[in-house]
């Protein structure tokens, strides 16, 4: 695997939730900078063997914006 993709969404209580597509990895953080660190750490923990670890982590950030008409 050369790349892993995380779906990142706003948490209703504040911050962000990130879930890997195709893998059982989930993490959350209060801001995007911390989220990047948490995602990197979660990937390292999930893929303990470095040769099987993805070389690239992609964050797909989805924002649901609602406003009055």
PDB file of C-alpha atoms in Angstrom:
ATOM      1  CA  UNK A   1       0.000   0.000   0.000  1.00  0.00           C
ATOM      2  CA  UNK A   2       1.454   3.342  -0.999  1.00  0.00           C
ATOM      3  CA  UNK A   3      -1.335   5.635   0.211  1.00  0.00           C
ATOM      4  CA  UNK A   4      -4.040   5.711   2.846  1.00  0.00           C
ATOM      5  CA  UNK A   5      -7.004   8.098   2.749  1.00  0.00           C
ATOM      6  CA  UNK A   6      -8.792   9.524   5.778  1.00  0.00           C
ATOM      7  CA  UNK A   7     -12.233  11.076   5.652  1.00  0.00           C
ATOM      8  CA  UNK A   8     -12.134  14.129   7.945  1.00  0.00           C
ATOM      9  CA  UNK A   9     -15.337  15.700   9.212  1.00  0.00           C
ATOM     10  CA  UNK A  10     -16.201  18.382  11.742  1.00  0.00           C
ATOM     11  CA  UNK A  11     -17.165  16.929  15.110  1.00  0.00           C
ATOM     12  CA  UNK A  12     -20.546  18.252  16.338  1.00  0.00           C
ATOM     13  CA  UNK A  13     -18.939  18.953  19.735  1.00  0.00           C
ATOM     14  CA  UNK A  14     -15.985  20.790  18.165  1.00  0.00           C
ATOM     15  CA  UNK A  15     -12.776  19.633  16.549  1.00  0.00           C
ATOM     16  CA  UNK A  16     -12.411  16.966  13.882  1.00  0.00           C
ATOM     17  CA  UNK A  17     -12.957  13.231  13.388  1.00  0.00           C
ATOM     18  CA  UNK A  18     -10.809  11.240  10.955  1.00  0.00           C
ATOM     19  CA  UNK A  19     -11.600   7.729   9.739  1.00  0.00           C
ATOM     20  CA  UNK A  20      -9.461   5.709   7.338  1.00  0.00           C
ATOM     21  CA  UNK A  21     -11.135   4.343   4.233  1.00  0.00           C
ATOM     22  CA  UNK A  22     -10.584   0.585   3.999  1.00  0.00           C
ATOM     23  CA  UNK A  23      -8.859   0.245   7.374  1.00  0.00           C
ATOM     24  CA  UNK A  24     -10.087   0.226  10.975  1.00  0.00           C
ATOM     25  CA  UNK A  25      -8.367   3.435  12.034  1.00  0.00           C
ATOM     26  CA  UNK A  26     -10.162   6.315  13.738  1.00  0.00           C
ATOM     27  CA  UNK A  27      -8.865   9.348  15.594  1.00  0.00           C
ATOM     28  CA  UNK A  28      -9.951  12.830  16.569  1.00  0.00           C
ATOM     29  CA  UNK A  29      -8.443  16.163  17.596  1.00  0.00           C
ATOM     30  CA  UNK A  30      -9.356  19.747  18.430  1.00  0.00           C
ATOM     31  CA  UNK A  31      -7.568  21.317  15.446  1.00  0.00           C
ATOM     32  CA  UNK A  32      -6.117  20.301  12.079  1.00  0.00           C
ATOM     33  CA  UNK A  33      -2.489  20.562  13.168  1.00  0.00           C
ATOM     34  CA  UNK A  34      -3.051  18.154  16.061  1.00  0.00           C
ATOM     35  CA  UNK A  35      -5.214  15.933  13.853  1.00  0.00           C
ATOM     36  CA  UNK A  36      -2.321  15.467  11.415  1.00  0.00           C
ATOM     37  CA  UNK A  37      -0.109  14.321  14.298  1.00  0.00           C
ATOM     38  CA  UNK A  38      -2.814  11.999  15.636  1.00  0.00           C
ATOM     39  CA  UNK A  39      -3.435  10.473  12.189  1.00  0.00           C
ATOM     40  CA  UNK A  40       0.280   9.893  11.631  1.00  0.00           C
ATOM     41  CA  UNK A  41       0.566   8.230  15.058  1.00  0.00           C
ATOM     42  CA  UNK A  42      -2.527   6.068  14.425  1.00  0.00           C
ATOM     43  CA  UNK A  43      -1.128   4.898  11.078  1.00  0.00           C
ATOM     44  CA  UNK A  44       2.203   4.008  12.688  1.00  0.00           C
ATOM     45  CA  UNK A  45       0.415   2.042  15.424  1.00  0.00           C
ATOM     46  CA  UNK A  46      -1.837   0.234  12.947  1.00  0.00           C
ATOM     47  CA  UNK A  47       0.977  -0.649  10.527  1.00  0.00           C
ATOM     48  CA  UNK A  48       3.717  -1.751  12.912  1.00  0.00           C
ATOM     49  CA  UNK A  49       5.786  -3.229  10.071  1.00  0.00           C
ATOM     50  CA  UNK A  50       7.350  -0.207   8.364  1.00  0.00           C
ATOM     51  CA  UNK A  51       7.638  -1.905   4.961  1.00  0.00           C
ATOM     52  CA  UNK A  52       3.828  -2.400   4.891  1.00  0.00           C
ATOM     53  CA  UNK A  53       3.077   1.124   6.134  1.00  0.00           C
ATOM     54  CA  UNK A  54       1.618   3.561   3.575  1.00  0.00           C
ATOM     55  CA  UNK A  55       4.128   6.152   2.412  1.00  0.00           C
ATOM     56  CA  UNK A  56       1.482   8.866   1.891  1.00  0.00           C
ATOM     57  CA  UNK A  57      -1.420   9.906   4.124  1.00  0.00           C
ATOM     58  CA  UNK A  58      -4.202  11.850   2.405  1.00  0.00           C
ATOM     59  CA  UNK A  59      -6.783  13.803   4.402  1.00  0.00           C
ATOM     60  CA  UNK A  60     -10.059  14.290   2.537  1.00  0.00           C
ATOM     61  CA  UNK A  61     -11.695  17.119   4.482  1.00  0.00           C
ATOM     62  CA  UNK A  62     -15.481  17.290   4.119  1.00  0.00           C
ATOM     63  CA  UNK A  63     -17.391  20.277   5.421  1.00  0.00           C
ATOM     64  CA  UNK A  64     -21.139  20.461   5.548  1.00  0.00           C
ATOM     65  CA  UNK A  65     -22.142  24.107   5.396  1.00  0.00           C
ATOM     66  CA  UNK A  66     -25.682  25.183   6.153  1.00  0.00           C
ATOM     67  CA  UNK A  67     -26.920  28.743   5.834  1.00  0.00           C
ATOM     68  CA  UNK A  68     -30.228  30.600   5.547  1.00  0.00           C
ATOM     69  CA  UNK A  69     -31.697  31.423   2.136  1.00  0.00           C
TER      70      UNK A  69
END
